[in-house]
CSV table of C-alpha atoms in Angstrom, one decimal:
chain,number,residue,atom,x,y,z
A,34,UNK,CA,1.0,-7.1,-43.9
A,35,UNK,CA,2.2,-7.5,-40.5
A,36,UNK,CA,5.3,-9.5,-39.4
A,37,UNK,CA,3.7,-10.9,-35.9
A,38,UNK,CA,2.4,-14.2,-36.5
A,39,UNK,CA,6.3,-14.7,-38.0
A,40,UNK,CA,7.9,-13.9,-34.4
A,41,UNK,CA,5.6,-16.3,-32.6
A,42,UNK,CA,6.9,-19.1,-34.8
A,43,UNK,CA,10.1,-18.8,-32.6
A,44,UNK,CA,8.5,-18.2,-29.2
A,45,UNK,CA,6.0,-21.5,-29.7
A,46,UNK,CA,8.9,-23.6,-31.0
A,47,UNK,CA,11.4,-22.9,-27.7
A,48,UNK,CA,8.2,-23.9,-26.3
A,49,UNK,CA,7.8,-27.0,-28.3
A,50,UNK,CA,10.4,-28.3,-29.0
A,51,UNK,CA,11.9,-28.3,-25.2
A,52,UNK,CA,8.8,-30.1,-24.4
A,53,UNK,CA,9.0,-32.9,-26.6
A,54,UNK,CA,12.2,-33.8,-25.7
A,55,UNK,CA,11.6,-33.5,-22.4
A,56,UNK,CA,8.2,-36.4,-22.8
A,57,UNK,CA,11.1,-38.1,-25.4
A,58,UNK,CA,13.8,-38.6,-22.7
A,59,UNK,CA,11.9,-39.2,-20.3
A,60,UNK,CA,10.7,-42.4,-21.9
A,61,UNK,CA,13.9,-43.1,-22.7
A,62,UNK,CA,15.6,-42.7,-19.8
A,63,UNK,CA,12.8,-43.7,-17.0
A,64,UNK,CA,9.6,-44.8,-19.0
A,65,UNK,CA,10.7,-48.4,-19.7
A,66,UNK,CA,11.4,-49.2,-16.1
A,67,UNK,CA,8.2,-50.5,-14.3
A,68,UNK,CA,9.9,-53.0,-11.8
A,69,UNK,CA,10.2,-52.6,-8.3
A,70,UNK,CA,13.1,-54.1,-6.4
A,71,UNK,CA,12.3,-55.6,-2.9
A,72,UNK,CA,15.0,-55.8,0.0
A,73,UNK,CA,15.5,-58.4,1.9
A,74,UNK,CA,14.0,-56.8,4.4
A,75,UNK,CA,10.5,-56.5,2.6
A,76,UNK,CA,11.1,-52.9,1.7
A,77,UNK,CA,10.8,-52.1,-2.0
A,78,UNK,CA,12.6,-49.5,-3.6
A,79,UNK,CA,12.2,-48.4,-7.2
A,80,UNK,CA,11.4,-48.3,-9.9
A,81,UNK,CA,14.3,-46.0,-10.8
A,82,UNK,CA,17.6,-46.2,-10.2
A,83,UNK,CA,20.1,-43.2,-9.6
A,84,UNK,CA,22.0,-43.5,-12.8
A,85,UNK,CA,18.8,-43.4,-14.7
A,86,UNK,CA,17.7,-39.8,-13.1
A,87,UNK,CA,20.7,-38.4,-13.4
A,88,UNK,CA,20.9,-39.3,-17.2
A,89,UNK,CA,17.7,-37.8,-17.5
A,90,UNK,CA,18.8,-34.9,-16.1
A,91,UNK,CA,22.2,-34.4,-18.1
A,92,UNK,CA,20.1,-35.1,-21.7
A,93,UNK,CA,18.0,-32.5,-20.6
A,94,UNK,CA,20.7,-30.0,-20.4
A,95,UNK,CA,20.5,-30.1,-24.3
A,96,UNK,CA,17.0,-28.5,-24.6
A,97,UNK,CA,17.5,-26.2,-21.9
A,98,UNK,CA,20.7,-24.8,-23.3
A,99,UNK,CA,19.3,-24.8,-26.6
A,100,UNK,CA,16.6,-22.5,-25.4
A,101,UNK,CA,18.0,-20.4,-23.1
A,102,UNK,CA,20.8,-19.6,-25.3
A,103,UNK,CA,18.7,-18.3,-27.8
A,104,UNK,CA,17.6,-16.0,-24.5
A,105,UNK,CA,13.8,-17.9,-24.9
A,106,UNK,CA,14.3,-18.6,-20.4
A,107,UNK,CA,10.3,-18.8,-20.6
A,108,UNK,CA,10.9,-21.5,-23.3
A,109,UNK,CA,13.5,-23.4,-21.5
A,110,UNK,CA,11.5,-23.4,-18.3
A,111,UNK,CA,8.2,-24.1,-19.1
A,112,UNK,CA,8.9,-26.4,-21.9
A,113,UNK,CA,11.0,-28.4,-20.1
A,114,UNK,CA,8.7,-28.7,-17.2
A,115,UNK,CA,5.8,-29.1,-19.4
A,116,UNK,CA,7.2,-32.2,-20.7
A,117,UNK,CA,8.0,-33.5,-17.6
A,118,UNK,CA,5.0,-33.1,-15.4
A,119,UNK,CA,3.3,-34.8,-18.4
A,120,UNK,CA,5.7,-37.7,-18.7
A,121,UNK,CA,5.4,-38.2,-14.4
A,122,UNK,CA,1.8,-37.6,-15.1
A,123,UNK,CA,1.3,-40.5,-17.3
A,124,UNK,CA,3.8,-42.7,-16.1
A,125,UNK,CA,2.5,-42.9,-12.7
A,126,UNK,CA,-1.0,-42.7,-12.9
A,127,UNK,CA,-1.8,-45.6,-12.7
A,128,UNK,CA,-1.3,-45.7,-9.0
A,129,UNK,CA,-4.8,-46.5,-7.4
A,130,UNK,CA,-3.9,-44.7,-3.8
A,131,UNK,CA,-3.7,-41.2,-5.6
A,132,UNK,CA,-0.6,-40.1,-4.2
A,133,UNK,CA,1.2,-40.4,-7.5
A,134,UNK,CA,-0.3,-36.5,-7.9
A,135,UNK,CA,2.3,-35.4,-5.0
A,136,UNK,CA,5.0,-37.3,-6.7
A,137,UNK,CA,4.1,-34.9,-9.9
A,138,UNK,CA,3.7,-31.9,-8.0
A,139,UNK,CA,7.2,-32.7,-7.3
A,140,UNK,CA,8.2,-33.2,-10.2
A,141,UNK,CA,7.1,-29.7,-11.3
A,142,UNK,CA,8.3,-27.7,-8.7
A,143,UNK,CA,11.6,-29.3,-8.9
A,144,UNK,CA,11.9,-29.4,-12.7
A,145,UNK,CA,10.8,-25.5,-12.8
A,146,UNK,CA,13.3,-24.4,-10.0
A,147,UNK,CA,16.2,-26.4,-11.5
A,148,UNK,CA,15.3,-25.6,-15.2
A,149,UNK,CA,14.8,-21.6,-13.9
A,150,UNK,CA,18.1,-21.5,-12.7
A,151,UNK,CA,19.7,-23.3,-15.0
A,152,UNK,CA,18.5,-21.1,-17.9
A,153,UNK,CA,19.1,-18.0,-16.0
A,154,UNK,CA,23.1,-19.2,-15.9
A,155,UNK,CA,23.4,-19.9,-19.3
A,156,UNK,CA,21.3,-16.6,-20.3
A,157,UNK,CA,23.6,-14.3,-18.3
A,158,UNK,CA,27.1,-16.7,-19.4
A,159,UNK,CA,26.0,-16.1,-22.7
A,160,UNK,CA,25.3,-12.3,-22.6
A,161,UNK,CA,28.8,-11.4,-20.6
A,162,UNK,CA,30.6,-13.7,-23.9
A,163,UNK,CA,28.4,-11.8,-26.3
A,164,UNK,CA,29.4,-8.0,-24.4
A,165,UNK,CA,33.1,-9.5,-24.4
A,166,UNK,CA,33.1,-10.4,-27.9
A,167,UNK,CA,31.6,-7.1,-28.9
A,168,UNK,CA,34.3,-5.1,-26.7
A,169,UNK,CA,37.5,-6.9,-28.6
């Protein structure tokens, strides 16, 4: 019997799992906020604050590291981005002028550059400690 459908339970789970968590903090972090603040000049600005992105993007070092560590980069990546272009998605359509669809786009391209060189960092740290370890 053949051991293939075994070594795509790993491949589909840095897939996964990633992902999840990515739809997960997203809720967390950005999905409760709906309220837009309005300047006193009439502007509005919002919903999300600074602080609230950039927890988003720390907790997401977790999955990514996770992933990439295991040397799954595709995982990491698309997982990650997966989750997120989902969460935008759903969070912000809802917007009747249509231009929440950029604000995704956005969201992907940004999410796959960041996640693609993030994993790529912690792929190669992690080989260079495994050769060095190997070596002593």
């Amino acid at each position: 019997m053949s051991q293939r459908p075994l070594k795509l339970v790993p491949q589909l789970m840095a897939i996964l799992v990633p992902a999840v968590l990515a739809l997960a903090v997203w809720a967390a972090w950005l999905g409760w906020d709906q309220h837009r603040d309005v300047q006193p000049d009439g502007s509005e600005t919002g919903p999300y604050e600074a602080w609230q992105v950039i927890g988003l993007v720390l907790t997401l070092l977790a999955p990514v590291y996770w992933a990439a560590s295991r040397r799954y980069i595709a995982g990491a990546v698309l997982g990650v981005t997966g989750g997120l272009t989902v969460a935008a998605y759903y969070d912000w359509s809802d917007d009747s002028s249509g231009l929440f669809m950029v604000g995704v786009g956005m969201v992907m391209m940004g999410s796959l550059v960041v996640t693609g060189v993030a994993s790529a960092v912690i792929a190669s740290v992690r080989t260079r400690a495994d050769s060095s370890r190997q070596r002593s």
